[in-house]
Amino acid sequence: MAKAVKKAAKKAAPKKAAKKAAPKKAAKKAAPKKAAKKKSARKPNAAFMAPLTSSPALADVIGSKPMPRTEMIKKIWDYIKKNGLQDKKNRRMINADAKLKTLFAGKMQVSMFDLAKIVSKNVK
């Protein structure tokens, strides 16, 4: 019976040694990475930067000066935040005041994802 215990102890010892050797293999250094190519500066799309004329309803909110579509969206958001028109419970919805109601075609509330569509309808 004592021999069986010794044999079991001898068999267990090499397994522990094998486990210790495994982490050494994982500690190999990664191959050196190739130098990354330098990217050129990102240029904005000219179509987004073209100044557009706004409709009278849109001009009441953002001003009548021609500006790019991206600036129009920014100005609408500035107006919404300044007047606290974003819905308190559902932040995706925008509540209309007197100026925005004409812009939103009479709707009292629109989704923020509809802003680009509304701007498209109100530019020339």
JSON list of C-alpha atoms in Angstrom, two decimals:
[
{"chain": "A", "resi": 1, "resn": "MET", "atom": "CA", "xyz": [0.00, 0.00, 0.00]},
{"chain": "A", "resi": 2, "resn": "ALA", "atom": "CA", "xyz": [2.86, 2.42, 0.77]},
{"chain": "A", "resi": 3, "resn": "LYS", "atom": "CA", "xyz": [4.37, 1.64, -2.63]},
{"chain": "A", "resi": 4, "resn": "ALA", "atom": "CA", "xyz": [1.17, 2.68, -4.37]},
{"chain": "A", "resi": 5, "resn": "VAL", "atom": "CA", "xyz": [1.19, 6.03, -2.55]},
{"chain": "A", "resi": 6, "resn": "LYS", "atom": "CA", "xyz": [4.84, 6.64, -3.52]},
{"chain": "A", "resi": 7, "resn": "LYS", "atom": "CA", "xyz": [4.12, 5.82, -7.17]},
{"chain": "A", "resi": 8, "resn": "ALA", "atom": "CA", "xyz": [1.17, 8.22, -7.15]},
{"chain": "A", "resi": 9, "resn": "ALA", "atom": "CA", "xyz": [3.38, 10.94, -5.62]},
{"chain": "A", "resi": 10, "resn": "LYS", "atom": "CA", "xyz": [6.08, 10.37, -8.27]},
{"chain": "A", "resi": 11, "resn": "LYS", "atom": "CA", "xyz": [3.50, 10.60, -11.08]},
{"chain": "A", "resi": 12, "resn": "ALA", "atom": "CA", "xyz": [2.05, 13.84, -9.66]},
{"chain": "A", "resi": 13, "resn": "ALA", "atom": "CA", "xyz": [5.44, 15.59, -9.47]},
{"chain": "A", "resi": 14, "resn": "PRO", "atom": "CA", "xyz": [6.18, 15.62, -13.22]},
{"chain": "A", "resi": 15, "resn": "LYS", "atom": "CA", "xyz": [2.73, 17.10, -13.93]},
{"chain": "A", "resi": 16, "resn": "LYS", "atom": "CA", "xyz": [3.50, 20.07, -11.69]},
{"chain": "A", "resi": 17, "resn": "ALA", "atom": "CA", "xyz": [6.78, 20.61, -13.50]},
{"chain": "A", "resi": 18, "resn": "ALA", "atom": "CA", "xyz": [4.96, 20.53, -16.82]},
{"chain": "A", "resi": 19, "resn": "LYS", "atom": "CA", "xyz": [2.51, 23.17, -15.60]},
{"chain": "A", "resi": 20, "resn": "LYS", "atom": "CA", "xyz": [5.37, 25.47, -14.58]},
{"chain": "A", "resi": 21, "resn": "ALA", "atom": "CA", "xyz": [7.00, 25.13, -17.99]},
{"chain": "A", "resi": 22, "resn": "ALA", "atom": "CA", "xyz": [3.85, 26.19, -19.86]},
{"chain": "A", "resi": 23, "resn": "PRO", "atom": "CA", "xyz": [3.86, 29.87, -18.78]},
{"chain": "A", "resi": 24, "resn": "LYS", "atom": "CA", "xyz": [7.44, 30.27, -20.00]},
{"chain": "A", "resi": 25, "resn": "LYS", "atom": "CA", "xyz": [6.29, 29.47, -23.54]},
{"chain": "A", "resi": 26, "resn": "ALA", "atom": "CA", "xyz": [3.57, 32.10, -23.32]},
{"chain": "A", "resi": 27, "resn": "ALA", "atom": "CA", "xyz": [6.09, 34.75, -22.28]},
{"chain": "A", "resi": 28, "resn": "LYS", "atom": "CA", "xyz": [7.70, 34.90, -25.73]},
{"chain": "A", "resi": 29, "resn": "LYS", "atom": "CA", "xyz": [8.15, 38.40, -27.11]},
{"chain": "A", "resi": 30, "resn": "ALA", "atom": "CA", "xyz": [5.82, 39.53, -29.87]},
{"chain": "A", "resi": 31, "resn": "ALA", "atom": "CA", "xyz": [7.29, 39.98, -33.32]},
{"chain": "A", "resi": 32, "resn": "PRO", "atom": "CA", "xyz": [8.31, 43.59, -33.99]},
{"chain": "A", "resi": 33, "resn": "LYS", "atom": "CA", "xyz": [5.52, 45.52, -35.75]},
{"chain": "A", "resi": 34, "resn": "LYS", "atom": "CA", "xyz": [6.10, 47.20, -39.08]},
{"chain": "A", "resi": 35, "resn": "ALA", "atom": "CA", "xyz": [6.08, 50.98, -39.12]},
{"chain": "A", "resi": 36, "resn": "ALA", "atom": "CA", "xyz": [2.57, 52.31, -39.77]},
{"chain": "A", "resi": 37, "resn": "LYS", "atom": "CA", "xyz": [2.03, 54.34, -42.91]},
{"chain": "A", "resi": 38, "resn": "LYS", "atom": "CA", "xyz": [1.35, 58.02, -42.33]},
{"chain": "A", "resi": 39, "resn": "LYS", "atom": "CA", "xyz": [-2.22, 58.99, -43.24]},
{"chain": "A", "resi": 40, "resn": "SER", "atom": "CA", "xyz": [-2.95, 62.24, -45.00]},
{"chain": "A", "resi": 41, "resn": "ALA", "atom": "CA", "xyz": [-5.14, 64.78, -43.22]},
{"chain": "A", "resi": 42, "resn": "ARG", "atom": "CA", "xyz": [-8.84, 64.07, -43.66]},
{"chain": "A", "resi": 43, "resn": "LYS", "atom": "CA", "xyz": [-10.54, 66.45, -46.05]},
{"chain": "A", "resi": 44, "resn": "PRO", "atom": "CA", "xyz": [-14.22, 67.35, -45.65]},
{"chain": "A", "resi": 45, "resn": "ASN", "atom": "CA", "xyz": [-16.62, 66.53, -48.46]},
{"chain": "A", "resi": 46, "resn": "ALA", "atom": "CA", "xyz": [-17.31, 69.67, -50.51]},
{"chain": "A", "resi": 47, "resn": "ALA", "atom": "CA", "xyz": [-21.03, 68.83, -50.78]},
{"chain": "A", "resi": 48, "resn": "PHE", "atom": "CA", "xyz": [-21.43, 69.19, -47.01]},
{"chain": "A", "resi": 49, "resn": "MET", "atom": "CA", "xyz": [-19.62, 72.52, -46.97]},
{"chain": "A", "resi": 50, "resn": "ALA", "atom": "CA", "xyz": [-21.67, 74.20, -49.74]},
{"chain": "A", "resi": 51, "resn": "PRO", "atom": "CA", "xyz": [-23.65, 77.14, -48.33]},
{"chain": "A", "resi": 52, "resn": "LEU", "atom": "CA", "xyz": [-27.41, 76.70, -48.67]},
{"chain": "A", "resi": 53, "resn": "THR", "atom": "CA", "xyz": [-30.23, 79.23, -48.37]},
{"chain": "A", "resi": 54, "resn": "SER", "atom": "CA", "xyz": [-32.79, 78.45, -45.67]},
{"chain": "A", "resi": 55, "resn": "SER", "atom": "CA", "xyz": [-36.57, 78.80, -45.93]},
{"chain": "A", "resi": 56, "resn": "PRO", "atom": "CA", "xyz": [-38.32, 81.57, -43.93]},
{"chain": "A", "resi": 57, "resn": "ALA", "atom": "CA", "xyz": [-39.43, 79.05, -41.26]},
{"chain": "A", "resi": 58, "resn": "LEU", "atom": "CA", "xyz": [-35.89, 77.77, -40.82]},
{"chain": "A", "resi": 59, "resn": "ALA", "atom": "CA", "xyz": [-34.46, 81.31, -40.98]},
{"chain": "A", "resi": 60, "resn": "ASP", "atom": "CA", "xyz": [-36.55, 82.24, -37.90]},
{"chain": "A", "resi": 61, "resn": "VAL", "atom": "CA", "xyz": [-34.65, 79.64, -35.89]},
{"chain": "A", "resi": 62, "resn": "ILE", "atom": "CA", "xyz": [-31.09, 79.78, -37.27]},
{"chain": "A", "resi": 63, "resn": "GLY", "atom": "CA", "xyz": [-30.85, 83.08, -39.13]},
{"chain": "A", "resi": 64, "resn": "SER", "atom": "CA", "xyz": [-31.15, 83.99, -42.79]},
{"chain": "A", "resi": 65, "resn": "LYS", "atom": "CA", "xyz": [-27.44, 83.89, -43.69]},
{"chain": "A", "resi": 66, "resn": "PRO", "atom": "CA", "xyz": [-26.52, 81.05, -46.14]},
{"chain": "A", "resi": 67, "resn": "MET", "atom": "CA", "xyz": [-24.57, 78.30, -44.37]},
{"chain": "A", "resi": 68, "resn": "PRO", "atom": "CA", "xyz": [-23.61, 74.64, -44.83]},
{"chain": "A", "resi": 69, "resn": "ARG", "atom": "CA", "xyz": [-26.06, 71.92, -43.86]},
{"chain": "A", "resi": 70, "resn": "THR", "atom": "CA", "xyz": [-23.85, 70.82, -40.97]},
{"chain": "A", "resi": 71, "resn": "GLU", "atom": "CA", "xyz": [-23.90, 74.33, -39.49]},
{"chain": "A", "resi": 72, "resn": "MET", "atom": "CA", "xyz": [-27.68, 74.43, -39.81]},
{"chain": "A", "resi": 73, "resn": "ILE", "atom": "CA", "xyz": [-28.04, 71.27, -37.73]},
{"chain": "A", "resi": 74, "resn": "LYS", "atom": "CA", "xyz": [-25.66, 72.71, -35.12]},
{"chain": "A", "resi": 75, "resn": "LYS", "atom": "CA", "xyz": [-27.63, 75.96, -34.91]},
{"chain": "A", "resi": 76, "resn": "ILE", "atom": "CA", "xyz": [-30.92, 74.05, -34.51]},
{"chain": "A", "resi": 77, "resn": "TRP", "atom": "CA", "xyz": [-29.38, 72.04, -31.65]},
{"chain": "A", "resi": 78, "resn": "ASP", "atom": "CA", "xyz": [-28.10, 75.23, -30.04]},
{"chain": "A", "resi": 79, "resn": "TYR", "atom": "CA", "xyz": [-31.64, 76.64, -30.18]},
{"chain": "A", "resi": 80, "resn": "ILE", "atom": "CA", "xyz": [-33.13, 73.43, -28.74]},
{"chain": "A", "resi": 81, "resn": "LYS", "atom": "CA", "xyz": [-30.65, 73.31, -25.85]},
{"chain": "A", "resi": 82, "resn": "LYS", "atom": "CA", "xyz": [-30.91, 77.06, -25.12]},
{"chain": "A", "resi": 83, "resn": "ASN", "atom": "CA", "xyz": [-34.70, 76.83, -24.81]},
{"chain": "A", "resi": 84, "resn": "GLY", "atom": "CA", "xyz": [-34.78, 73.40, -23.08]},
{"chain": "A", "resi": 85, "resn": "LEU", "atom": "CA", "xyz": [-36.93, 71.78, -25.78]},
{"chain": "A", "resi": 86, "resn": "GLN", "atom": "CA", "xyz": [-35.54, 68.26, -25.50]},
{"chain": "A", "resi": 87, "resn": "ASP", "atom": "CA", "xyz": [-38.08, 65.94, -23.84]},
{"chain": "A", "resi": 88, "resn": "LYS", "atom": "CA", "xyz": [-37.17, 65.19, -20.20]},
{"chain": "A", "resi": 89, "resn": "LYS", "atom": "CA", "xyz": [-38.19, 61.51, -20.20]},
{"chain": "A", "resi": 90, "resn": "ASN", "atom": "CA", "xyz": [-37.37, 60.48, -23.76]},
{"chain": "A", "resi": 91, "resn": "ARG", "atom": "CA", "xyz": [-34.28, 62.49, -24.72]},
{"chain": "A", "resi": 92, "resn": "ARG", "atom": "CA", "xyz": [-34.59, 61.44, -28.38]},
{"chain": "A", "resi": 93, "resn": "MET", "atom": "CA", "xyz": [-37.71, 63.55, -28.81]},
{"chain": "A", "resi": 94, "resn": "ILE", "atom": "CA", "xyz": [-37.76, 67.31, -29.37]},
{"chain": "A", "resi": 95, "resn": "ASN", "atom": "CA", "xyz": [-40.75, 69.35, -28.18]},
{"chain": "A", "resi": 96, "resn": "ALA", "atom": "CA", "xyz": [-41.77, 72.18, -30.48]},
{"chain": "A", "resi": 97, "resn": "ASP", "atom": "CA", "xyz": [-42.25, 75.80, -29.44]},
{"chain": "A", "resi": 98, "resn": "ALA", "atom": "CA", "xyz": [-43.93, 78.42, -31.67]},
{"chain": "A", "resi": 99, "resn": "LYS", "atom": "CA", "xyz": [-40.94, 78.77, -34.04]},
{"chain": "A", "resi": 100, "resn": "LEU", "atom": "CA", "xyz": [-40.20, 75.05, -34.28]},
{"chain": "A", "resi": 101, "resn": "LYS", "atom": "CA", "xyz": [-43.85, 74.11, -34.76]},
{"chain": "A", "resi": 102, "resn": "THR", "atom": "CA", "xyz": [-43.89, 75.86, -38.15]},
{"chain": "A", "resi": 103, "resn": "LEU", "atom": "CA", "xyz": [-40.59, 74.18, -39.01]},
{"chain": "A", "resi": 104, "resn": "PHE", "atom": "CA", "xyz": [-41.88, 70.74, -37.91]},
{"chain": "A", "resi": 105, "resn": "ALA", "atom": "CA", "xyz": [-44.99, 71.08, -40.16]},
{"chain": "A", "resi": 106, "resn": "GLY", "atom": "CA", "xyz": [-47.38, 71.56, -37.23]},
{"chain": "A", "resi": 107, "resn": "LYS", "atom": "CA", "xyz": [-46.16, 68.59, -35.16]},
{"chain": "A", "resi": 108, "resn": "MET", "atom": "CA", "xyz": [-45.74, 69.15, -31.42]},
{"chain": "A", "resi": 109, "resn": "GLN", "atom": "CA", "xyz": [-42.92, 66.61, -31.12]},
{"chain": "A", "resi": 110, "resn": "VAL", "atom": "CA", "xyz": [-40.38, 65.08, -33.53]},
{"chain": "A", "resi": 111, "resn": "SER", "atom": "CA", "xyz": [-37.52, 62.63, -33.19]},
{"chain": "A", "resi": 112, "resn": "MET", "atom": "CA", "xyz": [-33.96, 63.95, -33.25]},
{"chain": "A", "resi": 113, "resn": "PHE", "atom": "CA", "xyz": [-33.30, 61.60, -36.16]},
{"chain": "A", "resi": 114, "resn": "ASP", "atom": "CA", "xyz": [-35.80, 63.56, -38.27]},
{"chain": "A", "resi": 115, "resn": "LEU", "atom": "CA", "xyz": [-33.83, 66.81, -38.00]},
{"chain": "A", "resi": 116, "resn": "ALA", "atom": "CA", "xyz": [-31.77, 66.15, -41.14]},
{"chain": "A", "resi": 117, "resn": "LYS", "atom": "CA", "xyz": [-34.96, 65.35, -43.08]},
{"chain": "A", "resi": 118, "resn": "ILE", "atom": "CA", "xyz": [-36.59, 68.57, -41.86]},
{"chain": "A", "resi": 119, "resn": "VAL", "atom": "CA", "xyz": [-33.55, 70.62, -42.83]},
{"chain": "A", "resi": 120, "resn": "SER", "atom": "CA", "xyz": [-33.53, 69.03, -46.30]},
{"chain": "A", "resi": 121, "resn": "LYS", "atom": "CA", "xyz": [-37.14, 70.09, -46.84]},
{"chain": "A", "resi": 122, "resn": "ASN", "atom": "CA", "xyz": [-36.38, 73.67, -45.76]},
{"chain": "A", "resi": 123, "resn": "VAL", "atom": "CA", "xyz": [-33.27, 74.52, -47.81]},
{"chain": "A", "resi": 124, "resn": "LYS", "atom": "CA", "xyz": [-32.77, 75.71, -51.38]}
]
